[in-house]
Short mmCIF file of C-alpha atoms and ligand atoms in Angstrom, two decimals:
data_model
loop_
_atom_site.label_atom_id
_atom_site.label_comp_id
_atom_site.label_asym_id
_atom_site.label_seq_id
_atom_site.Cartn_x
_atom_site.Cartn_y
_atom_site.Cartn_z
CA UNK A 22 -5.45 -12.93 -38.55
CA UNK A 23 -3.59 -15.08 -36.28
CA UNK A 24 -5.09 -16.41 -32.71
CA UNK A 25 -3.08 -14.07 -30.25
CA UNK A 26 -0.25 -12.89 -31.76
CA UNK A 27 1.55 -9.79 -30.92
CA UNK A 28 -1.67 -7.42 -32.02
CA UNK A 29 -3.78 -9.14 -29.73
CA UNK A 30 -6.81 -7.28 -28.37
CA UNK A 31 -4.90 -4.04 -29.86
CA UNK A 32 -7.21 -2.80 -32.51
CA UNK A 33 -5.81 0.39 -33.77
CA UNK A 34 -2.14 1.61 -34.44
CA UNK A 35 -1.92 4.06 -31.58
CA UNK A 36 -3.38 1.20 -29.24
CA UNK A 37 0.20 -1.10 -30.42
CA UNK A 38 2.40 1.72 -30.24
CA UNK A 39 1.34 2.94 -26.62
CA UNK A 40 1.23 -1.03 -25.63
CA UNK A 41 4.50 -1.66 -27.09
CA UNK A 42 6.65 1.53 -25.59
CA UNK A 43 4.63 2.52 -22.48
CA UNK A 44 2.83 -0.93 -21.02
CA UNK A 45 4.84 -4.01 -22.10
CA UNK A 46 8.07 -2.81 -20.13
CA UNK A 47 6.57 -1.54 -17.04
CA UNK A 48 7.54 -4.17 -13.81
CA UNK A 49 4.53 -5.64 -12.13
CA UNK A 50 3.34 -4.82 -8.53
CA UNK A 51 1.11 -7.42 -7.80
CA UNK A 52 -0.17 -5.72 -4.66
CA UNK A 53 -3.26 -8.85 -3.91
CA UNK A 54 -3.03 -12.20 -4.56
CA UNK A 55 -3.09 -15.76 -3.03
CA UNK A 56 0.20 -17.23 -3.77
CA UNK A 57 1.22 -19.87 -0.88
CA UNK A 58 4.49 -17.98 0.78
CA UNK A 59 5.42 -21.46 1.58
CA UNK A 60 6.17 -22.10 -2.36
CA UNK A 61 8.02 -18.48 -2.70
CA UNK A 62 9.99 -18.80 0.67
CA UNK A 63 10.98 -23.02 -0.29
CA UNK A 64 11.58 -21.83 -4.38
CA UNK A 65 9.18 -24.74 -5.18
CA UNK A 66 9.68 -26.76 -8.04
CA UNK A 67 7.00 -28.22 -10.42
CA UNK A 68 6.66 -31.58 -10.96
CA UNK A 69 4.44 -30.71 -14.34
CA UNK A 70 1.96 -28.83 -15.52
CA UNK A 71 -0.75 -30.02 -13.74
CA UNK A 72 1.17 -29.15 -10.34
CA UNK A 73 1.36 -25.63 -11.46
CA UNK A 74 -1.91 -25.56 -13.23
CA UNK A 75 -4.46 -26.59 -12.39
CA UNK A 76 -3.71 -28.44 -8.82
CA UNK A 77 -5.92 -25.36 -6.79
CA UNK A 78 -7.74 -23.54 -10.10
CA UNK A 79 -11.55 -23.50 -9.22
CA UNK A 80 -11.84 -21.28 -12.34
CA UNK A 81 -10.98 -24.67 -14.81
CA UNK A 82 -13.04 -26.77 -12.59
CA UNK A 83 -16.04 -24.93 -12.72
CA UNK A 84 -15.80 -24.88 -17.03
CA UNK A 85 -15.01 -28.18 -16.71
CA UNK A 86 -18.02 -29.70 -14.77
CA UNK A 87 -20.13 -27.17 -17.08
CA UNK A 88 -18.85 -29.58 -19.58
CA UNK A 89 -19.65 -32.71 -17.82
CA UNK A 90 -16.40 -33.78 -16.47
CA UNK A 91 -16.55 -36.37 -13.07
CA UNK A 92 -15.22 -34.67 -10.19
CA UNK A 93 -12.27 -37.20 -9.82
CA UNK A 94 -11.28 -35.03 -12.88
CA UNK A 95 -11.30 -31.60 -10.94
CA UNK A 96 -10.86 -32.12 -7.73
CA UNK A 97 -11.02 -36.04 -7.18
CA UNK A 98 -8.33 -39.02 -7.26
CA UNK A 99 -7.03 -39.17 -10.56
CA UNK A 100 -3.61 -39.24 -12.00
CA UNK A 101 -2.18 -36.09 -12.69
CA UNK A 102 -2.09 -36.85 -16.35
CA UNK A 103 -5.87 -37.83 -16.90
CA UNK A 104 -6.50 -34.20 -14.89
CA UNK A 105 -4.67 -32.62 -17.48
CA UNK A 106 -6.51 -34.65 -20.38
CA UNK A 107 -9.73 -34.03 -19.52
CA UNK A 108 -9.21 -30.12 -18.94
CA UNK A 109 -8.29 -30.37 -22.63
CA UNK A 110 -10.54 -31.83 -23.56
CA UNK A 111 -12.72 -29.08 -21.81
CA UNK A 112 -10.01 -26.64 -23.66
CA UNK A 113 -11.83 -26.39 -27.30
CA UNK A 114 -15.83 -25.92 -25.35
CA UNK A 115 -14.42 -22.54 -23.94
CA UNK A 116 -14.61 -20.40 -27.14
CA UNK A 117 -15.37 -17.05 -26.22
CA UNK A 118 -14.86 -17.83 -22.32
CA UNK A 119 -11.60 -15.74 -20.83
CA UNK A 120 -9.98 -19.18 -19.99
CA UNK A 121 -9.66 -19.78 -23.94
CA UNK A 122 -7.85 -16.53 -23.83
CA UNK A 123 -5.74 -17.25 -20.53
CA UNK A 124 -5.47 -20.77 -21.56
CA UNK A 125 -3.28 -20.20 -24.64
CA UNK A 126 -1.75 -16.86 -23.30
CA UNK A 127 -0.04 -19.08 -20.72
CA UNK A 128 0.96 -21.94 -22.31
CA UNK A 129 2.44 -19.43 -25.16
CA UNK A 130 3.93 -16.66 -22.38
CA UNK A 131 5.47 -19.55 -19.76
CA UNK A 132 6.27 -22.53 -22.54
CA UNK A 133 6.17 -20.73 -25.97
CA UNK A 134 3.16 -23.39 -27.15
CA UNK A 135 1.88 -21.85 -29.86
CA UNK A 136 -0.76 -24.53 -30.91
CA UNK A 137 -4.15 -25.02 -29.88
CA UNK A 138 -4.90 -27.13 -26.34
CA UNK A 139 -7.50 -30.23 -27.05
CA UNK A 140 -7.57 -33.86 -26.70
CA UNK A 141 -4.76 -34.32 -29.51
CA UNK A 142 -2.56 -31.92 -28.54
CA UNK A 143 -2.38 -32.44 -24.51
CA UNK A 144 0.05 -34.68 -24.84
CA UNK A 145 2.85 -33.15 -26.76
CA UNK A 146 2.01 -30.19 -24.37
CA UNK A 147 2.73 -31.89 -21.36
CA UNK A 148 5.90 -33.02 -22.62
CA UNK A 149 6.90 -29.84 -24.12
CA UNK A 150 5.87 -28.19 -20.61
CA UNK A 151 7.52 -30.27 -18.17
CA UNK A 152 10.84 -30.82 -20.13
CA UNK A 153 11.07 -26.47 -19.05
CA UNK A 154 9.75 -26.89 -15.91
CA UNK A 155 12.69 -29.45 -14.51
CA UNK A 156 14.49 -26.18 -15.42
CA UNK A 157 15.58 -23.95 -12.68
CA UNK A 158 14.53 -20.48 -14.11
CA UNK A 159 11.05 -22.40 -13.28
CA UNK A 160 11.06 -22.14 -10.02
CA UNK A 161 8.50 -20.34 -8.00
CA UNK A 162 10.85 -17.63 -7.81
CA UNK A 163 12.63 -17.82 -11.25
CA UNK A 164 8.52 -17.46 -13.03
CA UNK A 165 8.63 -14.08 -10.73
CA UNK A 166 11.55 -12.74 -11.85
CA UNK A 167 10.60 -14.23 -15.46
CA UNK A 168 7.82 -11.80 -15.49
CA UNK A 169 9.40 -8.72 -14.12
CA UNK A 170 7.14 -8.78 -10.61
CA UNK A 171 9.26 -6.45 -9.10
CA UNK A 172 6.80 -6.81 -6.07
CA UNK A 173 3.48 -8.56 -4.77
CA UNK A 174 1.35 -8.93 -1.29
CA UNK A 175 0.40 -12.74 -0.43
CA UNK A 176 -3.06 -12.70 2.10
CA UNK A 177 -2.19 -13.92 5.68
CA UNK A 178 -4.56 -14.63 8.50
CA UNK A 179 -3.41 -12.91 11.73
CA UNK A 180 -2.42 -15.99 13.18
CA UNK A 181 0.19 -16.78 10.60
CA UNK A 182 4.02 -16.34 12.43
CA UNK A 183 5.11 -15.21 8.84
CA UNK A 184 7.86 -17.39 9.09
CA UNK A 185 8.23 -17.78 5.18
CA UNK A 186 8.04 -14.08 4.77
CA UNK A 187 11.05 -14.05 7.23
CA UNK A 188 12.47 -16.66 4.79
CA UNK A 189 12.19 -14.78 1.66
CA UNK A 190 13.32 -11.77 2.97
CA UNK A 191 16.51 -13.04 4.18
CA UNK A 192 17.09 -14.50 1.26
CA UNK A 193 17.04 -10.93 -0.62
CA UNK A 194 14.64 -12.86 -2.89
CA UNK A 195 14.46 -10.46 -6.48
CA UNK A 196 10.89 -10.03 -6.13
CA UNK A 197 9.47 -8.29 -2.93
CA UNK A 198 7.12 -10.14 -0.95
CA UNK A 199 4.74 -9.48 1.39
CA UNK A 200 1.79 -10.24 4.01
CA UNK A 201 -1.68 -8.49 3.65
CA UNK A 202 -3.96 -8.21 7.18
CA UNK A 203 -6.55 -10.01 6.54
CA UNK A 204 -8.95 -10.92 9.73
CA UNK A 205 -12.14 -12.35 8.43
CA UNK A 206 -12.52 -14.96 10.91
CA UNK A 207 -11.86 -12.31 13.97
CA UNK A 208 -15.72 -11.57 12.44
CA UNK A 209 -17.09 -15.57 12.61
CA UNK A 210 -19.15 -14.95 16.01
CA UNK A 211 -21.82 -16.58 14.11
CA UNK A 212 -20.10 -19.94 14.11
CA UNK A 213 -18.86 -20.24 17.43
CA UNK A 214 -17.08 -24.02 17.31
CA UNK A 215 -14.61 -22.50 14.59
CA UNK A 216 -14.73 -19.22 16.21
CA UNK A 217 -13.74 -20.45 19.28
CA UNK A 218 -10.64 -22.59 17.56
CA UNK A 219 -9.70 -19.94 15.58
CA UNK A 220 -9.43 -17.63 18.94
CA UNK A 221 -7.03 -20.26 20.25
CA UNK A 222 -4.74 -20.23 17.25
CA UNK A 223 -4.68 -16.34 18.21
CA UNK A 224 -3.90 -16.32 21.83
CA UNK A 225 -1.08 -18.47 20.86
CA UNK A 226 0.13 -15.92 18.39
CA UNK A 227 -0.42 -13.05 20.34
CA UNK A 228 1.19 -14.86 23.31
CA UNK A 229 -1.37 -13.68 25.77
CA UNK A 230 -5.02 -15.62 27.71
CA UNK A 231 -8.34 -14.13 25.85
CA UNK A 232 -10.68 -13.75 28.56
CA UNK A 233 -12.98 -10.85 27.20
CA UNK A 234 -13.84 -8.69 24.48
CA UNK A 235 -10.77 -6.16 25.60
CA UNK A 236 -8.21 -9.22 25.36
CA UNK A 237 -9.37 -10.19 22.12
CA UNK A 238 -8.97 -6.67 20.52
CA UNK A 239 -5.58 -6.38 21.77
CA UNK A 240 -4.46 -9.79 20.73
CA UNK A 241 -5.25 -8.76 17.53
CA UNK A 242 -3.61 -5.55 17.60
CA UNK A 243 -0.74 -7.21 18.58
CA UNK A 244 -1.05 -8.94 15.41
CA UNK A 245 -1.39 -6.22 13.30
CA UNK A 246 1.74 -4.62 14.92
CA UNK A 247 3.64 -7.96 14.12
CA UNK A 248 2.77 -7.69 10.55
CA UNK A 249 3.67 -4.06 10.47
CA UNK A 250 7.02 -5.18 11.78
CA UNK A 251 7.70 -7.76 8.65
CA UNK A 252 6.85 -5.00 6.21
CA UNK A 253 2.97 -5.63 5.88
CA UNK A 254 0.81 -2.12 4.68
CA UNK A 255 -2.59 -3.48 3.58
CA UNK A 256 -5.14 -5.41 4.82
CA UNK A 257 -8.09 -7.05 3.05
CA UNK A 258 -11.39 -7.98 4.06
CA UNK A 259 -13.92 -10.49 2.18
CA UNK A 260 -17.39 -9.55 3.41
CA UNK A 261 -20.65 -9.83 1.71
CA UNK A 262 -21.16 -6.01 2.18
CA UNK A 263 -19.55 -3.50 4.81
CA UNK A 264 -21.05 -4.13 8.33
CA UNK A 265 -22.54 -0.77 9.20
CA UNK A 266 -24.97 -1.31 12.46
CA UNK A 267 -23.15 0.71 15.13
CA UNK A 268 -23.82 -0.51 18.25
CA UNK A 269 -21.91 0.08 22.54
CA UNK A 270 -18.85 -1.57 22.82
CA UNK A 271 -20.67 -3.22 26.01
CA UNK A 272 -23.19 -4.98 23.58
CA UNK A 273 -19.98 -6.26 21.76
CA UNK A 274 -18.40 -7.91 24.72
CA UNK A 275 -21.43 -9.32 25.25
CA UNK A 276 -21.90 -10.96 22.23
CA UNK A 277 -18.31 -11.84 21.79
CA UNK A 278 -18.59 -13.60 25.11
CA UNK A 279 -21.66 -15.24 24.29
CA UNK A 280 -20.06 -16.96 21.27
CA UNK A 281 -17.01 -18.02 23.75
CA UNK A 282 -19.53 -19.70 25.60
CA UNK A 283 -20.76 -21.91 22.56
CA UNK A 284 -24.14 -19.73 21.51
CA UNK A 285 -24.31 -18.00 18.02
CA UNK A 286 -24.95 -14.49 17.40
CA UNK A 287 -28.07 -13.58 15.48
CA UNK A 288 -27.74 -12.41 11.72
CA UNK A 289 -27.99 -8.50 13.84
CA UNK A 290 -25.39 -9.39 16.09
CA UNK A 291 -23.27 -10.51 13.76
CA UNK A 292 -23.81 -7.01 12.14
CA UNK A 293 -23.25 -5.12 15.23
CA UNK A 294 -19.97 -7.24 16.05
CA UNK A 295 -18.78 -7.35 12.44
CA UNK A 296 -19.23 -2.96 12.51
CA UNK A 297 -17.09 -2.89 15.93
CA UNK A 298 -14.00 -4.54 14.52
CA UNK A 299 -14.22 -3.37 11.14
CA UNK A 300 -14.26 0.67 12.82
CA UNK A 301 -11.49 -1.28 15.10
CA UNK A 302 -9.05 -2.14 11.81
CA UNK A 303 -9.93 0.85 10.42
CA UNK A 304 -8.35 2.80 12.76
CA UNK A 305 -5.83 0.84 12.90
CA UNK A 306 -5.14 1.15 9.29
CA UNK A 307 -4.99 4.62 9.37
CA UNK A 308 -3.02 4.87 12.43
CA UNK A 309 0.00 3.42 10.53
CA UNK A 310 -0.66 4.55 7.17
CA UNK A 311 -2.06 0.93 5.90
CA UNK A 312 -4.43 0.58 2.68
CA UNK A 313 -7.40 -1.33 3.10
CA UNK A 314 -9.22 -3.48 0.87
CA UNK A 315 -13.05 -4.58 0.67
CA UNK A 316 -13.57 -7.32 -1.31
CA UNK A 317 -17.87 -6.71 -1.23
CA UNK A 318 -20.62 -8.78 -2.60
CA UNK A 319 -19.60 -12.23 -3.45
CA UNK A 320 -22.02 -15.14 -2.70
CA UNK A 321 -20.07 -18.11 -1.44
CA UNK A 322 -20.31 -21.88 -0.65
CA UNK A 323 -24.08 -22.19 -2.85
CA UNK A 324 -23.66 -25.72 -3.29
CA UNK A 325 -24.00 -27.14 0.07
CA UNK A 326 -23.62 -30.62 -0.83
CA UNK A 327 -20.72 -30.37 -2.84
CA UNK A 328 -19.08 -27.97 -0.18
CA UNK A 329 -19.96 -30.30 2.97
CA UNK A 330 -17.65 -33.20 0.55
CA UNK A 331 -14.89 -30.25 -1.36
CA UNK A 332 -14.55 -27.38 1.17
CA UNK A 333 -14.74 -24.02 0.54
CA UNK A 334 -13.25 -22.24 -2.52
CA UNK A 335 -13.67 -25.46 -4.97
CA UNK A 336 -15.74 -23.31 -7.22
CA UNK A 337 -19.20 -23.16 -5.70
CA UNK A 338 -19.56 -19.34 -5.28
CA UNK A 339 -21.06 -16.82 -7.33
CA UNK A 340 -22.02 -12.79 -7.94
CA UNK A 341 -24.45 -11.93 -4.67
CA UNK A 342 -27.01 -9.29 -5.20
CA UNK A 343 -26.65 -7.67 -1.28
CA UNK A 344 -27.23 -3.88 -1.27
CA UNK A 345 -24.17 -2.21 -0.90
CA UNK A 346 -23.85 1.13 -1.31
CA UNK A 347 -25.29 2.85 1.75
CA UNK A 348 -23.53 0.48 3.94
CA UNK A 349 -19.90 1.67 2.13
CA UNK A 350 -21.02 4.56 2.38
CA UNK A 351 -21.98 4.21 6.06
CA UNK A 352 -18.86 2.32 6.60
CA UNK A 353 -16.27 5.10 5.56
CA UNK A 354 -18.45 8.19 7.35
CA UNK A 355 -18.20 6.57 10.40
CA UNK A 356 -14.45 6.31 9.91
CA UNK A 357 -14.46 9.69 8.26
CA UNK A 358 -15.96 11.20 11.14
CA UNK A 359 -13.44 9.92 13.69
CA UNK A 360 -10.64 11.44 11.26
CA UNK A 361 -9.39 8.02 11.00
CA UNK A 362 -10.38 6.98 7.28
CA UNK A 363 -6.83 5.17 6.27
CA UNK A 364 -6.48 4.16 2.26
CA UNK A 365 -8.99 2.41 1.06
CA UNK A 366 -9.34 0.00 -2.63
CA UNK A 367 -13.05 -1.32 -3.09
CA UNK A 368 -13.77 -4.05 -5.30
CA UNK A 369 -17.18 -5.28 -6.11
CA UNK A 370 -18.70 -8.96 -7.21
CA UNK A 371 -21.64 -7.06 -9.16
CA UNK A 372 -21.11 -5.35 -11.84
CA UNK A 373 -24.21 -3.70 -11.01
CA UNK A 374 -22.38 -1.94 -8.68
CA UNK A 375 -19.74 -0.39 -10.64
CA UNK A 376 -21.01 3.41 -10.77
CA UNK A 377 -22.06 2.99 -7.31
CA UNK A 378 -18.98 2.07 -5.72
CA UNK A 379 -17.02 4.69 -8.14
CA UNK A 380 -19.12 7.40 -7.05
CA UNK A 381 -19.09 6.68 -3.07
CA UNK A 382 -15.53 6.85 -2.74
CA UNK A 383 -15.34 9.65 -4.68
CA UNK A 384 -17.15 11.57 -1.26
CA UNK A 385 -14.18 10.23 0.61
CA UNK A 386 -11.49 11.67 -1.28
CA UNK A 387 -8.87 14.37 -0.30
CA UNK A 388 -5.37 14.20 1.24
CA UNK A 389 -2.09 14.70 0.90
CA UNK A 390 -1.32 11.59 -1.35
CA UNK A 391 -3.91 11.37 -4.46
CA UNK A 392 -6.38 8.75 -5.16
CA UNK A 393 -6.32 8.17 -1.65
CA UNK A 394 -10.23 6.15 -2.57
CA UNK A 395 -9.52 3.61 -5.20
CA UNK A 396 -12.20 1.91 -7.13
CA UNK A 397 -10.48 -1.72 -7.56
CA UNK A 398 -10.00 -3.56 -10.44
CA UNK A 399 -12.50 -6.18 -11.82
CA UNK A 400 -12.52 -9.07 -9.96
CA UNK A 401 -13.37 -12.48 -9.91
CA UNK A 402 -16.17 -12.94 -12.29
CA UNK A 403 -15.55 -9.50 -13.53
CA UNK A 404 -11.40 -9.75 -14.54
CA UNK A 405 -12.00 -10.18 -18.27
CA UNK A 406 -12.33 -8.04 -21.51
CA UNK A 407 -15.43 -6.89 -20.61
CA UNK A 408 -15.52 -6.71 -16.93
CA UNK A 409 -12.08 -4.56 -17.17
CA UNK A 410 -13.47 -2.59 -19.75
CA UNK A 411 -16.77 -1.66 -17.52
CA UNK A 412 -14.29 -0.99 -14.58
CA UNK A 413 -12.23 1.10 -16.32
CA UNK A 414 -14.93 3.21 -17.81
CA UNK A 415 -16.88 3.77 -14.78
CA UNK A 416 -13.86 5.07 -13.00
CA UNK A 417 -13.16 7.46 -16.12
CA UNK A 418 -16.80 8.94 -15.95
CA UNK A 419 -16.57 9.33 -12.06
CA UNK A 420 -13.33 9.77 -10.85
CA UNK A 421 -9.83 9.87 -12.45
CA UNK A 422 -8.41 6.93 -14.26
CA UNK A 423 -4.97 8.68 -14.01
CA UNK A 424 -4.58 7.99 -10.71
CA UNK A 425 -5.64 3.85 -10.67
CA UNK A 426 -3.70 1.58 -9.13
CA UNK A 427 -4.29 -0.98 -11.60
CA UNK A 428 -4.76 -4.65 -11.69
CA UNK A 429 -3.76 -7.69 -9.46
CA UNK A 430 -3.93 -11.28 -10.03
CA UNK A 431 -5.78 -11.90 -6.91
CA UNK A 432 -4.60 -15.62 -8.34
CA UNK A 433 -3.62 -18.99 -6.26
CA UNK A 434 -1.89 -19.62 -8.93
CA UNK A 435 1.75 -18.68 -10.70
CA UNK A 436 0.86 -19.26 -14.28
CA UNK A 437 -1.08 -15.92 -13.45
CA UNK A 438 0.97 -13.75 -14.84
CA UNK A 439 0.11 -13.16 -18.49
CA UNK A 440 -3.40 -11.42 -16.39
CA UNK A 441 -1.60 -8.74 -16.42
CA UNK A 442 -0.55 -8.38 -19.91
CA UNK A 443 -4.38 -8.77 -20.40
CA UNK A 444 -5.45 -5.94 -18.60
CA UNK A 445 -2.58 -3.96 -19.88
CA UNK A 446 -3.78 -4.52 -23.70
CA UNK A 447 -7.41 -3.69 -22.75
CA UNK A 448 -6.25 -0.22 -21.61
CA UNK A 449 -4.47 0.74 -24.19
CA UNK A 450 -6.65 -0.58 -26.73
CA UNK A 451 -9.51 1.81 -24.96
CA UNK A 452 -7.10 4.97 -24.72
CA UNK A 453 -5.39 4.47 -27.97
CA UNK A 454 -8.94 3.98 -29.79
CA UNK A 455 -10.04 7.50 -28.24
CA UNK A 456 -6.65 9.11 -29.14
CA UNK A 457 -7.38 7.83 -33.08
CA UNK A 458 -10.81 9.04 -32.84
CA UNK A 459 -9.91 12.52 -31.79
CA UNK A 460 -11.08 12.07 -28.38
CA UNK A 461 -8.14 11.86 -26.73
CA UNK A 462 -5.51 14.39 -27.56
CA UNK A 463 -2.79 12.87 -29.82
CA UNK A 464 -0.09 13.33 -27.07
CA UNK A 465 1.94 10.19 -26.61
CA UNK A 466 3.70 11.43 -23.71
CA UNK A 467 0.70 12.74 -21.69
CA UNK A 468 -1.47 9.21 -22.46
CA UNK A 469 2.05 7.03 -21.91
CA UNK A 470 2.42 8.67 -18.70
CA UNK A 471 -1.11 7.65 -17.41
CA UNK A 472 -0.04 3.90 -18.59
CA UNK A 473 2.94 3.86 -17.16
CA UNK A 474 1.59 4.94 -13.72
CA UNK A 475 -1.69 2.33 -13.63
CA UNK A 476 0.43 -0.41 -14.76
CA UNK A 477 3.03 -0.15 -12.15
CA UNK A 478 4.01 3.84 -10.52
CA UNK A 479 0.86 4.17 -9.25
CA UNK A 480 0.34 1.00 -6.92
CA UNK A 481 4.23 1.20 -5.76
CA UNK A 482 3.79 4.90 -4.65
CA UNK A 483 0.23 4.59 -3.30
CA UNK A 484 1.27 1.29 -1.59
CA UNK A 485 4.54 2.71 -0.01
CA UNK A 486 6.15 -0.16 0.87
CA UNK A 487 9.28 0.06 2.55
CA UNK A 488 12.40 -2.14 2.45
CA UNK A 489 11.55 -5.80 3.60
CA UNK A 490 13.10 -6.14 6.56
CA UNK A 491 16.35 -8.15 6.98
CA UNK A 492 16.76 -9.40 10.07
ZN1 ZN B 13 -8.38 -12.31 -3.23
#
């Protein structure tokens, strides 16, 4: 059997057939990920293949201090070159490890390599890659159209003027781009010296003084309105788990001015401020018909030396163990309650959590759209074989997989792509081994309409996105 060829992960017939006419042609929505709109809006240009591999990938420089490389090799001051060596020569240690699989997806989906990366081959590889690259169909915005991404949502702070989204959509760029919401540093009371700056950068954005509590909230509404304006529908938060102590909006104020004034709210007054403005963007969410995303549980920044010299998102964070259900749960009641519970798309760091979050949203449905509560796709630790597979089946048992919005690349990265040919062979390899086995009925069109609407229809109706606009 050959190492990813056109059977790959597809284990049965019906699993190739329902891949081949129902998955493979479907566009791609890539409604979250961390693409810079800078590269999209300027049509960047790679150098090589370091440049557009492995320049921000904490992912590769996490396997490849596991394997002993120096730093200067991930994120230090060598050549581009000697970067690329040694993650080859990290390349043949990641047997069984999703970046083997990703690894030589890419290199075969963007550069048609079909040989193995290591220390022997990196360098014909590099030539081979960066001969296509100098062309222009590989471009930040040729690789889009490339792989069919009819449409995908960057992550924006509030602050951001969206300039480059202003760019792009001028431009009548093929692929539709654009902002997500996402405030986590409205929440940073705790750390008032970058609370404080960050609360600069937003008076300046919203145009307007923030004196008190009431300014603040409407600076950032302001915000939200602006990204409404250029086309924005969902928002995403990163939180270790949904705030849920309720407290006066007098007790905020007072803690958000005690942070203006240089002190740090407590680990409970961080809760208590954190529950204010999440009920705060909920509503606002719902008000304009937004979906909101919770990106729960992850446990960031663990190696505090390393951070202090790297920064944050170099690869020090891992799968946090914080209890999470009752504060979800909490979370959406209280917004529930109000009759202001927009869309909402949970994803979870711990697997452990899989049935749980499946099952609480499933309280919160009903509607007139379907699978208004979404159970995210795996994520981060979680977006392999296995992880996807767990995902997948939890939603089956609890909810309805028919009505999933499917995966994202949640990637920095635009050699992403090929993730979602991954996930897209994983589910029909699960639906088309149930249909052989008898336990799915032997319908093509009834399964091939499920696929077709969780690799793409699904997110694009759910999402609504309208038109960019123009102007
Ligand atoms: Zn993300």
């Amino acid at each position: 059997m050959k190492f990813i060829d056109e059977k790959f992960l597809l284990h049965s017939r019906a699993a190739q057939r329902l891949y081949r006419q129902f998955a493979e042609p479907e566009p791609i929505f890539d409604y979250h990920c961390h693409l810079s709109p800078k590269d999209i809006a300027e049509d960047r240009r790679f150098r090589n293949l370091f440049e557009i591999w492995l320049e921000g990938d904490h992912y590769k420089w996490r396997a490849m201090r596991a394997n002993g490389a120096p730093e200067k090799f991930c994120t230090g001051e060598a050549a581009p070159y000697e970067k690329f060596r040694a993650w080859a020569a990290t390349a043949p240690r990641l047997l069984r490890n999703p970046l083997y699989h990703w690894t030589h997806l890419e290199l075969k989906r963007y550069f048609g390599v079909d040989e193995l990366l290591d220390e022997r081959s990196a360098a014909r590889i590099w030539k081979k890659a960066n001969e296509q690259l100098a062309r222009p169909d590989f471009s930040a915005r040729g690789i889009l159209k490339k792989f069919n991404v009819a449409a995908l949502c960057t992550t924006d702070d509030p602050t951001d003027d969206l300039a480059h989204h202003k760019k792009i959509a001028a431009d009548r760029a093929a692929t539709r781009v654009y902002p997500a919401f996402r405030p986590d540093k409205a929440l940073g009371v705790g750390q008032p010296a970058a609370f404080n700056a960050w609360v600069g950068r937003l008076e300046e954005a919203a145009g307007a003084d923030i004196a008190n509590m009431g300014d603040f909230v409407a600076a950032l509404r302001k915000r939200h309105d602006y990204f409404h304006a250029q086309g924005c529908r969902l928002s995403d938060h990163g939180l270790t788990h949904c705030p849920a102590s309720p407290c006066s909006d007098k007790k905020a104020a007072a803690i958000f001015a005690r942070a203006r004034g240089g002190r740090a709210a407590s680990p409970e007054e961080r809760e208590q401020f954190g529950t204010s403005m999440m009920l705060h963007f909920g509503r606002w969410d719902a008000e304009k018909g937004w979906v909101k995303q919770l990106h729960l549980g992850a446990l960031r920044n663990n190696n505090t030396r390393l951070v202090e010299q790297l920064g944050p998102d170099t690869g020090f964070d891992g799968i946090g163990d914080f209890p999470q259900a009752q504060a979800l749960e909490r979370y959406l009641d209280s917004l529930e309650w109000e009759g202001c519970l927009p869309k909402v798309i949970v994803y979870n760091s711990n697997p452990v959590d899989n049935y749980a979050f499946a099952s609480v949203i499933g309280s919160f449905q009903g509607g007139p759209a379907p699978g208004k509560m979404q159970f995210g796709s795996g994520w981060w630790f979680l977006d392999q074989k296995e992880g996807i597979e767990w995902q997948l089946n939890a939603l089956s048992n609890i909810g309805l997989l028919s009505r999933f919005v499917g995966m994202v690349t949640d990637s920095r990265s635009f050699m992403s792509y090929p993730r979602h040919e991954y996930f897209r062979r994983v589910l029909c390899n699960l639906i088309g081994r149930e249909m052989e086995r008898g336990e799915l009925p032997d319908d093509p069109a009834l399964l091939g309409a499920m696929i077709r609407g969780i690799c793409y229809d699904n997110a694009r109706r759910y999402l609504a996105l309208p038109e960019p606009p123009r102007a």
